[in-house]
Coordinates of C-alpha atoms and ligand atoms in Angstrom, one line a residue:
M11 CA 70.9 -12.6 -51.9
S12 CA 72.8 -14.4 -49.2
A13 CA 76.3 -13.1 -48.1
Q14 CA 79.5 -15.0 -48.9
I15 CA 80.7 -16.6 -45.7
I16 CA 84.4 -15.8 -45.0
D17 CA 86.1 -19.1 -44.1
G18 CA 88.4 -18.2 -41.2
K19 CA 89.5 -21.7 -40.8
A20 CA 90.8 -22.0 -44.4
I21 CA 92.5 -18.6 -44.3
A22 CA 94.1 -19.4 -41.0
A23 CA 95.3 -22.8 -42.4
S24 CA 97.0 -21.0 -45.3
V25 CA 98.7 -18.5 -42.9
R26 CA 99.9 -21.4 -40.7
A27 CA 101.3 -23.2 -43.7
Q28 CA 103.2 -20.1 -44.8
V29 CA 104.6 -19.6 -41.3
A30 CA 105.7 -23.3 -41.3
V31 CA 107.6 -22.7 -44.6
K32 CA 109.2 -19.5 -43.4
T33 CA 110.2 -21.2 -40.1
L34 CA 112.0 -24.0 -41.9
E35 CA 113.9 -21.4 -44.0
F36 CA 114.7 -19.4 -40.8
V37 CA 116.0 -22.4 -39.0
A38 CA 118.1 -23.5 -42.0
R39 CA 119.6 -20.0 -42.3
T40 CA 120.2 -19.1 -38.7
G41 CA 120.4 -22.4 -36.8
V42 CA 117.9 -20.9 -34.3
T43 CA 114.4 -22.5 -33.7
P44 CA 111.8 -19.9 -32.7
C45 CA 110.4 -20.6 -29.2
L46 CA 107.2 -19.4 -27.6
T47 CA 106.8 -19.8 -23.8
V48 CA 103.3 -19.8 -22.5
V49 CA 102.7 -19.2 -18.8
L50 CA 99.4 -20.3 -17.3
V51 CA 98.6 -19.3 -13.7
G52 CA 95.8 -21.4 -12.2
E53 CA 93.5 -24.0 -13.6
D54 CA 90.8 -22.2 -15.5
P55 CA 89.5 -24.9 -17.9
A56 CA 88.9 -22.5 -20.9
S57 CA 92.4 -21.1 -20.5
Q58 CA 93.8 -24.7 -20.5
V59 CA 92.1 -25.4 -23.8
Y60 CA 93.4 -22.1 -25.4
V61 CA 96.9 -22.8 -24.2
R62 CA 96.9 -26.3 -25.5
N63 CA 95.7 -25.1 -28.9
K64 CA 98.5 -22.5 -29.0
G65 CA 101.1 -25.1 -28.3
K66 CA 99.7 -27.4 -31.0
A67 CA 99.8 -24.6 -33.6
C68 CA 103.4 -23.9 -32.7
S69 CA 104.5 -27.5 -33.1
D70 CA 102.6 -27.8 -36.4
A71 CA 104.6 -24.9 -37.7
G72 CA 108.0 -26.1 -36.4
I73 CA 108.1 -23.5 -33.6
L74 CA 109.1 -24.8 -30.1
S75 CA 106.5 -24.2 -27.5
R76 CA 107.1 -24.4 -23.8
Q77 CA 104.3 -24.3 -21.2
I78 CA 104.9 -23.3 -17.6
D79 CA 102.0 -24.1 -15.3
L80 CA 101.9 -22.2 -12.0
P81 CA 99.5 -22.7 -9.2
A82 CA 96.7 -20.2 -8.6
T83 CA 98.4 -19.2 -5.4
T84 CA 101.5 -17.9 -7.2
S85 CA 102.3 -14.4 -5.9
E86 CA 102.8 -11.5 -8.3
A87 CA 106.4 -11.2 -7.2
Q88 CA 107.0 -14.9 -8.2
L89 CA 105.4 -14.3 -11.6
L90 CA 107.4 -11.2 -12.3
S91 CA 110.5 -13.0 -11.4
L92 CA 109.8 -15.8 -13.8
I93 CA 109.1 -13.2 -16.5
A94 CA 112.4 -11.5 -15.8
E95 CA 114.1 -14.9 -16.3
L96 CA 112.3 -15.5 -19.6
N97 CA 113.2 -12.0 -20.7
A98 CA 116.9 -12.8 -20.2
D99 CA 116.7 -16.2 -21.8
R100 CA 118.0 -15.8 -25.4
S101 CA 116.4 -19.1 -26.5
V102 CA 112.9 -17.7 -25.8
H103 CA 111.6 -15.4 -28.5
G104 CA 108.0 -15.0 -27.4
I105 CA 106.4 -14.8 -23.9
L106 CA 102.7 -15.1 -23.5
V107 CA 101.0 -15.0 -20.1
Q108 CA 97.5 -16.4 -20.5
L109 CA 94.8 -14.0 -19.3
P110 CA 93.0 -13.6 -17.0
V111 CA 95.4 -14.0 -14.2
P112 CA 94.1 -14.6 -10.6
G113 CA 92.6 -11.5 -9.0
H114 CA 95.5 -10.9 -6.6
I115 CA 97.9 -10.3 -9.5
D116 CA 97.9 -7.0 -11.3
E117 CA 97.5 -7.7 -15.0
A118 CA 98.9 -4.4 -16.2
R119 CA 102.1 -4.9 -14.2
V120 CA 102.5 -8.4 -15.7
I121 CA 102.0 -7.1 -19.2
E122 CA 104.5 -4.3 -18.7
A123 CA 107.1 -6.7 -17.3
I124 CA 107.4 -8.6 -20.5
A125 CA 110.2 -7.4 -22.8
P126 CA 108.4 -5.6 -25.6
E127 CA 110.4 -7.5 -28.3
K128 CA 109.1 -10.8 -26.8
D129 CA 105.5 -9.6 -26.3
V130 CA 103.9 -11.7 -29.0
D131 CA 100.4 -10.7 -27.8
G132 CA 101.2 -7.1 -28.7
F133 CA 99.7 -6.0 -25.3
H134 CA 102.7 -4.1 -23.9
P135 CA 102.2 -0.3 -23.9
M136 CA 105.4 0.1 -25.9
N137 CA 103.9 -2.0 -28.7
A138 CA 100.5 -0.2 -28.4
G139 CA 102.4 3.1 -28.7
R140 CA 104.3 1.8 -31.8
L141 CA 101.0 0.8 -33.3
F142 CA 99.8 4.4 -32.8
T143 CA 102.9 5.9 -34.3
G144 CA 103.3 3.5 -37.2
G145 CA 106.5 1.8 -36.0
V146 CA 107.4 -1.9 -36.1
S147 CA 105.8 -3.9 -33.4
C148 CA 104.0 -7.1 -32.5
L149 CA 100.4 -6.5 -33.5
P150 CA 97.6 -7.8 -31.2
C151 CA 96.7 -11.1 -32.8
T152 CA 92.9 -10.7 -33.3
P153 CA 92.9 -7.4 -35.1
Y154 CA 96.0 -8.5 -37.1
G155 CA 94.1 -11.6 -38.1
I156 CA 91.1 -9.6 -39.1
M157 CA 93.3 -7.4 -41.4
K158 CA 94.7 -10.5 -43.0
M159 CA 91.1 -11.8 -43.6
L160 CA 90.1 -8.5 -45.2
E161 CA 93.2 -8.5 -47.4
H162 CA 92.6 -12.2 -48.3
E163 CA 89.0 -11.3 -49.3
G164 CA 90.1 -8.3 -51.4
V165 CA 88.0 -5.9 -49.3
A166 CA 88.8 -2.3 -50.3
L167 CA 89.3 -0.1 -47.2
K168 CA 90.5 3.2 -48.6
G169 CA 87.9 6.0 -48.1
K170 CA 85.4 3.5 -46.7
N171 CA 83.4 3.9 -43.5
A172 CA 84.6 1.3 -41.0
V173 CA 82.7 1.0 -37.7
V174 CA 84.2 -0.9 -34.8
V175 CA 81.8 -1.7 -32.0
G176 CA 83.8 -2.3 -28.9
R177 CA 86.8 -0.4 -27.3
S178 CA 89.0 -2.9 -25.6
N179 CA 92.7 -2.6 -25.6
I180 CA 93.0 -6.1 -27.1
V181 CA 90.5 -5.8 -30.0
G182 CA 88.5 -2.6 -30.5
K183 CA 91.2 0.1 -30.1
P184 CA 94.0 -1.6 -32.1
M185 CA 91.4 -2.6 -34.8
A186 CA 90.5 1.0 -35.3
I187 CA 94.1 2.1 -35.6
L188 CA 94.9 -0.7 -38.2
L189 CA 91.8 0.3 -40.3
L190 CA 92.8 3.9 -40.1
A191 CA 96.3 3.1 -41.3
R192 CA 94.6 1.6 -44.4
H193 CA 92.8 4.9 -45.0
A194 CA 89.4 3.9 -43.8
T195 CA 87.3 6.5 -42.1
V196 CA 86.9 4.9 -38.7
T197 CA 84.2 5.2 -36.0
I198 CA 84.7 3.5 -32.6
C199 CA 81.5 3.0 -30.8
H200 CA 80.3 0.9 -27.8
S201 CA 77.3 -0.3 -25.8
R202 CA 76.6 3.3 -24.6
T203 CA 76.8 5.0 -28.0
A204 CA 73.7 7.0 -28.7
D205 CA 71.7 5.5 -31.6
L206 CA 74.3 2.7 -32.1
E207 CA 72.0 1.2 -34.8
A208 CA 72.3 4.3 -37.0
V209 CA 76.1 4.4 -36.6
C210 CA 76.3 0.7 -37.6
R211 CA 74.0 1.3 -40.6
N212 CA 76.6 3.7 -42.0
A213 CA 79.3 1.0 -42.0
D214 CA 80.8 -0.4 -45.2
I215 CA 82.9 -2.6 -42.9
L216 CA 81.4 -3.5 -39.5
V217 CA 83.6 -5.1 -36.8
A218 CA 81.5 -6.3 -33.8
A219 CA 83.6 -6.9 -30.7
V220 CA 81.3 -6.0 -27.7
G221 CA 80.8 -9.4 -26.2
R222 CA 77.0 -9.4 -26.3
A223 CA 75.2 -12.3 -27.9
E224 CA 73.6 -11.4 -31.2
M225 CA 73.3 -7.7 -30.3
V226 CA 73.9 -6.5 -33.9
R227 CA 70.7 -7.2 -35.8
G228 CA 70.2 -7.6 -39.6
S229 CA 68.4 -4.3 -39.7
W230 CA 71.6 -2.5 -38.4
I231 CA 73.6 -3.5 -41.4
K232 CA 74.0 -1.5 -44.6
P233 CA 73.2 -3.6 -47.6
G234 CA 76.4 -5.0 -49.1
A235 CA 78.5 -4.3 -46.0
V236 CA 81.3 -6.6 -44.9
V237 CA 80.6 -7.9 -41.4
I238 CA 83.3 -9.2 -39.1
D239 CA 82.1 -10.9 -35.9
V240 CA 84.6 -11.1 -33.0
G241 CA 82.1 -12.3 -30.4
M242 CA 82.2 -15.6 -28.7
N243 CA 79.1 -16.0 -26.6
R244 CA 76.4 -18.4 -25.7
N245 CA 72.8 -17.5 -26.7
A246 CA 69.6 -18.2 -24.7
E247 CA 69.7 -21.8 -25.9
G248 CA 73.3 -22.2 -24.8
K249 CA 74.5 -22.3 -28.4
L250 CA 77.8 -20.7 -29.3
C251 CA 77.2 -17.5 -31.1
G252 CA 78.8 -14.2 -32.0
D253 CA 77.9 -10.5 -31.4
V254 CA 75.9 -10.5 -34.7
A255 CA 72.6 -12.1 -35.4
F256 CA 74.1 -14.3 -38.1
A257 CA 70.9 -15.6 -39.9
E258 CA 69.5 -12.0 -40.3
A259 CA 72.8 -10.4 -41.1
R260 CA 73.8 -12.8 -43.9
E261 CA 70.7 -11.7 -45.8
V262 CA 72.0 -8.1 -45.9
A263 CA 75.8 -8.3 -45.9
S264 CA 78.0 -9.0 -48.9
K265 CA 80.5 -11.0 -46.8
I266 CA 80.3 -12.2 -43.2
T267 CA 82.4 -14.2 -40.8
P268 CA 80.7 -17.1 -39.0
V269 CA 81.0 -18.0 -35.3
P270 CA 82.7 -20.4 -34.8
G271 CA 85.1 -20.7 -37.8
G272 CA 85.6 -17.0 -38.5
V273 CA 87.9 -14.7 -36.5
G274 CA 88.8 -17.3 -33.8
P275 CA 91.2 -19.5 -35.9
M276 CA 92.9 -16.4 -37.2
T277 CA 94.0 -15.3 -33.7
I278 CA 96.2 -18.4 -33.2
A279 CA 97.6 -18.2 -36.7
M280 CA 98.7 -14.6 -36.1
L281 CA 100.3 -15.6 -32.8
I282 CA 102.6 -18.1 -34.5
Q283 CA 103.4 -15.5 -37.2
N284 CA 104.2 -13.0 -34.4
T285 CA 106.5 -15.5 -32.7
L286 CA 108.4 -16.2 -35.9
E287 CA 108.7 -12.4 -36.7
A288 CA 109.8 -11.8 -33.1
A289 CA 112.5 -14.5 -33.4
E290 CA 113.6 -13.0 -36.8
R291 CA 114.0 -9.5 -35.3
Q292 CA 115.8 -10.8 -32.2
V293 CA 118.3 -12.8 -34.2
A294 CA 118.9 -9.9 -36.6
A295 CA 119.4 -7.5 -33.7
R296 CA 122.1 -9.8 -32.3
A297 CA 124.0 -10.2 -35.6
Ligands
GUN306 N1 93.1 -14.9 -22.9 C1 92.2 -14.9 -23.9 N2 92.7 -14.5 -25.1 C2 94.0 -14.2 -24.8 C3 95.1 -13.8 -25.7 O1 94.9 -13.5 -26.9 N3 96.3 -13.6 -25.1 C4 96.4 -13.9 -23.7 N4 97.7 -13.6 -23.2 N5 95.5 -14.3 -22.9 C5 94.3 -14.5 -23.5

């Protein structure tokens, strides 16, 4: 039997529609329009596309988006000084510095310069810490979007074995913590895990976020597992593909996300939700 394909585009559209309704209510109640400011340093074409899509998602939801383009030669001090200005600007509720930044700029220093309450990426160590301890924070958009998808699909997590392949600060690590908070038994593994295949085969929920084209084979998947593919790679033929060998995996899994059209659209939907929530918290804190 073939797996049900989880339609990330449709779920993201419903999240975006909900954010649009809540934004309208928020503006009517407070007179404040949520505002996201995106900073792009340099002219990386992929980053330009991502940033454009983020701006479009904001305007579709009634959220203001400002884009600040800086040349690749911008110094770290100049970028930090711009972030300080945006931190102090009460009309800006979310600040996103598109990554990667040019090599002469220290990424960690940039992330730490953003006021935690405006860090809609959820990358600041304060927000990472709050995620660990269970406090209120902006959640990193990709793992947050995956939790939304699992919830939308009615996937039970309590007591289940969840395996996360990948240990990045942006996806793997926060993903594991969110699954743990929902009472899953979580294993984090990676490209150097001994017998990765056997670990994956134990997963009721398998999240692949390693960045290696079609590394997870159908034979690695437990029959009936839910498979979430965070990968965005090109295969040998140059075709866009995930970290999971989709055609094989769909014959074994009960539910699976496609690439494209799975996790990707959820990331932007959660960014605009984070921006609205950040604006709500900032306005409430000032009242
Ligand atoms: N570059 C690629 N994805 C992202 C993201 O989610 N946030 C930021 N800031 N940069 C990125």
